Amino acid sequence: MKKIFIISTFILAALVIFNFWGRQNLVTQRDDKWETFNKVTQSEVTNYPTTKEEAKKANIDLKKLKSENSAPPLRKPAAVKKGRELLTYPNQKLPKKLNYKNAPREDWKALFGQDVLRFLRPDTLLHVKKEKSATIIEEGKGRYVEQVLVKLISPEGRKYSYQAFVDSENGKVIKTWNQTIHEPFGKKAQRMRATGSHGADGVNQF
Amino acid sequence: MRTESSKTLLKTLTSFGAVLILIISVGSCVPSSNGGGKGKRARGATTNNTFSVEPNFGRYLTDNPIILSGNSNLEAGADLGQFLNPGQSFITSNQFLIGDCEASGSTVTNCYEVRESDVSNYITATENRWAFTPSSQDFLQVQTFGNMKDITNKWHDYLEWSYSLAQGYGYESAIPANLFSASNKPFWFTSGLLKGYSNCGVENNAFYDPAGKTICLGEVLTSPRLYIASDPTVTWHEMGHAFNSISINMRHKAFGTNIAAESSLGFLFYDEAGSINEGLADFYSFFVNGRPHFAEWALGRYLVQSRPMTEADSLHAPGVDTTTEGRLSYPTYINYDPNEPENPFEDVHYGGQIPSHFFHAFYTSLQDSEVCGMNSDLALRVTFHLIFETLAEVGDQTATASGSLTTNPNEFKVNLDPTNAVEWMSKNNPINFRRFFQTFSKYFLRSVGNPLFSMCGSNEYPRDDYEKLLDSYGLLLFKTYNEDDNNKFFGHSGTRTTVTPTNRVKSELIKKDLLKLDNRENSATAFVIDNQSDIKNAVESLILNGRIASISSQIDGNFAFNNGNAQISPGEVVGIAPNLFNNSNSTMAGVHILANDWDHTKNGSPCNNLGDNFPLDSEGAADLTSGEGAPGGCDYITRYNGKDPFSEPAESVTPACFVELAEDDATKWVTQDRFRTSLGLSKNNCLGGENSLKDCFIRAVKGADHAYYSKIDPKSTWAESLKGETGVPSFNTSNVMLFEISPWIPPGTTFNCRMRASFTNCEDCYHDENNANDDYLDFEFSGAKPFKIINFKFTVID
């Protein structure tokens, strides 16, 4: 009976440890790797680790796991809270007690993938890799963010890339930078035709 | 038995021999990747075979095949071997095409590399030699590597020279003092490696990807294919974008500022920062080959899109020449394509020709014995020195502009402060032709124009000559050189040099009040785009290009509420293009409209002392009888763009759009949050959720909250100015602002969006006449003074 109790306790403990530590670790491991989101239909997005074939098409090197763009801070070591880098501007003041606007979620990347692809056509591919988790300060409050490297391939095969801060709770894009500079060989530009005008005489539909 | 064995052996040998012969004969039909024998081919082609070069050496084209052949009709399938120099060039002693770079004794190991694409294996030298058949992909990789190596070495040499010049003379330089000693090596990418792909699989395209630190060279869709990597000028152009990126980020990197979002030169499909980026990238082709024409092969041969950099180029339209009158001046030539001068095209590549022509003209003037008398090498170094200084300052996220790198707010002299720097350089006080060339000119005065340094023999470059040259390009758009910069405390305290007014002949400055919404009879005040397909396409383009932040989850994923009725309806995303009218007799250019948050309220009520008479006191205007002259007041502009609750708890910035609320017996303009409260709408139903109540109902999509018009002709609107725009106007994504319209807005609700507009050749958008025409201080761009306020009123109708 005692043996059964010891074995049961051990198994239970192992399960608890796996649940809290192992799962977290698995999530983190997958978090830092390239993940593909494929908009299969207007309402269905699938996600999975980026395959070799997709990596080839998107000019992604799957072997490189470390961030290629994160800079080691020179002046002072970045403060770390809950495994996150605190990104503050040199002139930014911090309150004594930092309140947060959001709470990180494990599925932020899935939410991000859904959010980005929501307005894109089926057959658009999104590849995303987390570069780091950070905390930024907005108007005196903390906000948990994920810094990501994004690659997008349109259904026609045109490639785009940029970096972004993504809200760690809802997966929304907060800020983007380092967008690809294309040299369009050909004088074509996206045009939108006015549907109407507003004026002193009211609204005119064209 | 022996006979049988002999027969079998003979049979085996015969079969083996036959296979061997077959292999040899078939092999001779397959093009070898490393060429054939030594010597010269017929037609004088250099046979680029393995043993025609020494170990670690190879050959590649030093300019594009059109130039090397002298044949402007050269066919895409031409044997490039004809144009190889018989001499050989050192490639690398590394196993792969990976190069190191070095500047001022600081080395970056694995600085750049070349592969066919990211997933291709590295090629290796054959017998330690890098000579390959010119038609092979291996050759293209060596070609790209050689071109990247040459320009990188030269660029670091020039940067080192530039640094030494600034340090040697000891003037206030933007080039950081620790450029070469900082451990993160701000003279290159933090990640180290710049990757070049010689055939990355894109059609009719090449690109620079700053996120992946990649240069991708595709192919032109001809038959046979023309590989863009075979035109070195395009590789140099893309490398130019990479160098611009390094230059514009060098100060905060040198400081080790813990920022993530890097500075950029260009923020929209079309803006003047992007035009400067392209102009500089073209000029990087000149930097290497000293030839003021770009991409005759990849862009020119089949696509007829090559670009000149001097007015002396025969490609130009009649009337363009190197006289003062004939220069490619701003804004006349902002949309000018020399290949199709009759079809103006609003595009950064064509807009970039004005800066590229100016850089070339300035470089040429430095060699003029009556002006400066430098040799060509020194002239190019000085030109690039000023480019480095300018980029380092305008993109500086430490906000210190020049000199010491510090966190002391007294030294925040550009881009407001580190927190707001990106917002300032992209929107509030953006990098445009005025700001770029004013900064360029400031460093001109500090160096080659400085009488103390006598850089032109025993003299300085005469300021009058410089101002006249700048003016011949229409770029003398500033009244002072603004040496005292824009710090909130000291921005008007220092000495500054005034531009000689008589030198401003072609550069016209126009009062901002002459820009207004079109109020002619039967005219439109704004164009609206609300049809589903156009909005879908525009949003897709902006998301793919990473230009916008997330769109509210309140908006349907298929834009189902976009009904195309030209009304602004609940649940839509609408494009709004204010129909701005130029009421002056001169061309306005670089017209920039902002719908981002700004300082125009007090205690939640709109200030009506900002010059637009909105709203009336009876319509809910803020009370101006008390609390003025201090933070929170309508006459006080936030010093921190409302983002420092510790230093300025009473200050904030507010979204552009107000809403009309019928309260008691009066109608008032109120904030969106107040309207929400009156409706009893849950915070969660706001467009940005419960954390974003200020823009609960109408929200400019971040990134699409500003719009740009290249130019507006006199007494015209933008749509009328662009030839070919007859009838219903059409817009590119940088011409319209996108607004999300909450599905919770009761139909019949009226909004007023109070936007701000300025333009590059504006008399009073930058010059503060109360301070001797010194530039406005950076914080003032949070408010109304530098802008013309544009009120767009509309009623939401289902």
PDB file of N, CA and C in Angstrom, chain B residues 656-683:
ATOM      1  N   ALA B 656      -7.683  62.695 -33.680  1.00  0.00           N
ATOM      2  CA  ALA B 656      -8.108  63.799 -34.538  1.00  0.00           C
ATOM      3  C   ALA B 656      -9.632  63.986 -34.533  1.00  0.00           C
ATOM      4  N   CYS B 657     -10.388  62.907 -34.325  1.00  0.00           N
ATOM      5  CA  CYS B 657     -11.824  62.994 -34.583  1.00  0.00           C
ATOM      6  C   CYS B 657     -12.663  63.226 -33.316  1.00  0.00           C
ATOM      7  N   PHE B 658     -13.527  64.225 -33.392  1.00  0.00           N
ATOM      8  CA  PHE B 658     -14.515  64.510 -32.353  1.00  0.00           C
ATOM      9  C   PHE B 658     -15.895  64.082 -32.861  1.00  0.00           C
ATOM     10  N   VAL B 659     -16.811  64.018 -31.913  1.00  0.00           N
ATOM     11  CA  VAL B 659     -18.163  63.606 -32.294  1.00  0.00           C
ATOM     12  C   VAL B 659     -19.177  64.613 -31.749  1.00  0.00           C
ATOM     13  N   GLU B 660     -20.236  64.797 -32.500  1.00  0.00           N
ATOM     14  CA  GLU B 660     -21.264  65.758 -32.116  1.00  0.00           C
ATOM     15  C   GLU B 660     -22.261  65.070 -31.186  1.00  0.00           C
ATOM     16  N   LEU B 661     -22.522  65.734 -30.070  1.00  0.00           N
ATOM     17  CA  LEU B 661     -23.416  65.140 -29.075  1.00  0.00           C
ATOM     18  C   LEU B 661     -24.505  66.143 -28.719  1.00  0.00           C
ATOM     19  N   ALA B 662     -25.742  65.713 -28.847  1.00  0.00           N
ATOM     20  CA  ALA B 662     -26.865  66.562 -28.445  1.00  0.00           C
ATOM     21  C   ALA B 662     -27.081  66.364 -26.953  1.00  0.00           C
ATOM     22  N   GLU B 663     -26.847  67.438 -26.194  1.00  0.00           N
ATOM     23  CA  GLU B 663     -26.930  67.334 -24.741  1.00  0.00           C
ATOM     24  C   GLU B 663     -27.820  68.445 -24.226  1.00  0.00           C
ATOM     25  N   ASP B 664     -28.735  68.103 -23.388  1.00  0.00           N
ATOM     26  CA  ASP B 664     -29.703  69.094 -22.893  1.00  0.00           C
ATOM     27  C   ASP B 664     -30.323  69.801 -24.106  1.00  0.00           C
ATOM     28  N   ASP B 665     -30.103  71.106 -24.195  1.00  0.00           N
ATOM     29  CA  ASP B 665     -30.702  71.803 -25.333  1.00  0.00           C
ATOM     30  C   ASP B 665     -29.625  72.310 -26.290  1.00  0.00           C
ATOM     31  N   ALA B 666     -28.421  71.720 -26.199  1.00  0.00           N
ATOM     32  CA  ALA B 666     -27.336  72.205 -27.065  1.00  0.00           C
ATOM     33  C   ALA B 666     -26.637  71.040 -27.739  1.00  0.00           C
ATOM     34  N   THR B 667     -26.016  71.348 -28.857  1.00  0.00           N
ATOM     35  CA  THR B 667     -25.203  70.345 -29.560  1.00  0.00           C
ATOM     36  C   THR B 667     -23.736  70.700 -29.366  1.00  0.00           C
ATOM     37  N   LYS B 668     -22.981  69.732 -28.920  1.00  0.00           N
ATOM     38  CA  LYS B 668     -21.579  70.015 -28.604  1.00  0.00           C
ATOM     39  C   LYS B 668     -20.656  68.999 -29.246  1.00  0.00           C
ATOM     40  N   TRP B 669     -19.416  69.478 -29.497  1.00  0.00           N
ATOM     41  CA  TRP B 669     -18.377  68.562 -29.973  1.00  0.00           C
ATOM     42  C   TRP B 669     -17.663  67.982 -28.765  1.00  0.00           C
ATOM     43  N   VAL B 670     -17.648  66.690 -28.691  1.00  0.00           N
ATOM     44  CA  VAL B 670     -17.058  66.040 -27.522  1.00  0.00           C
ATOM     45  C   VAL B 670     -16.087  64.941 -27.971  1.00  0.00           C
ATOM     46  N   THR B 671     -15.355  64.470 -26.996  1.00  0.00           N
ATOM     47  CA  THR B 671     -14.435  63.371 -27.296  1.00  0.00           C
ATOM     48  C   THR B 671     -15.229  62.078 -27.505  1.00  0.00           C
ATOM     49  N   GLN B 672     -14.591  61.134 -28.123  1.00  0.00           N
ATOM     50  CA  GLN B 672     -15.280  59.871 -28.406  1.00  0.00           C
ATOM     51  C   GLN B 672     -15.614  59.105 -27.127  1.00  0.00           C
ATOM     52  N   ASP B 673     -14.758  59.255 -26.111  1.00  0.00           N
ATOM     53  CA  ASP B 673     -15.039  58.537 -24.871  1.00  0.00           C
ATOM     54  C   ASP B 673     -16.276  59.125 -24.180  1.00  0.00           C
ATOM     55  N   ARG B 674     -16.392  60.443 -24.280  1.00  0.00           N
ATOM     56  CA  ARG B 674     -17.574  61.059 -23.669  1.00  0.00           C
ATOM     57  C   ARG B 674     -18.839  60.609 -24.417  1.00  0.00           C
ATOM     58  N   PHE B 675     -18.730  60.497 -25.703  1.00  0.00           N
ATOM     59  CA  PHE B 675     -19.861  60.020 -26.502  1.00  0.00           C
ATOM     60  C   PHE B 675     -20.197  58.578 -26.123  1.00  0.00           C
ATOM     61  N   ARG B 676     -19.167  57.792 -25.909  1.00  0.00           N
ATOM     62  CA  ARG B 676     -19.379  56.388 -25.511  1.00  0.00           C
ATOM     63  C   ARG B 676     -20.146  56.320 -24.198  1.00  0.00           C
ATOM     64  N   THR B 677     -19.707  57.162 -23.261  1.00  0.00           N
ATOM     65  CA  THR B 677     -20.378  57.180 -21.960  1.00  0.00           C
ATOM     66  C   THR B 677     -21.853  57.552 -22.121  1.00  0.00           C
ATOM     67  N   SER B 678     -22.083  58.554 -22.992  1.00  0.00           N
ATOM     68  CA  SER B 678     -23.479  58.984 -23.174  1.00  0.00           C
ATOM     69  C   SER B 678     -24.331  57.883 -23.807  1.00  0.00           C
ATOM     70  N   LEU B 679     -23.687  57.054 -24.620  1.00  0.00           N
ATOM     71  CA  LEU B 679     -24.429  55.941 -25.247  1.00  0.00           C
ATOM     72  C   LEU B 679     -24.586  54.754 -24.307  1.00  0.00           C
ATOM     73  N   GLY B 680     -23.730  54.727 -23.274  1.00  0.00           N
ATOM     74  CA  GLY B 680     -23.718  53.585 -22.374  1.00  0.00           C
ATOM     75  C   GLY B 680     -23.094  52.359 -23.008  1.00  0.00           C
ATOM     76  N   LEU B 681     -22.178  52.594 -23.946  1.00  0.00           N
ATOM     77  CA  LEU B 681     -21.526  51.467 -24.631  1.00  0.00           C
ATOM     78  C   LEU B 681     -20.407  50.904 -23.762  1.00  0.00           C
ATOM     79  N   SER B 682     -20.359  49.611 -23.700  1.00  0.00           N
ATOM     80  CA  SER B 682     -19.308  48.967 -22.918  1.00  0.00           C
ATOM     81  C   SER B 682     -17.931  49.292 -23.500  1.00  0.00           C
ATOM     82  N   LYS B 683     -16.936  49.450 -22.606  1.00  0.00           N
ATOM     83  CA  LYS B 683     -15.571  49.755 -23.042  1.00  0.00           C
ATOM     84  C   LYS B 683     -15.042  48.690 -23.997  1.00  0.00           C
TER      85      LYS B 683
END
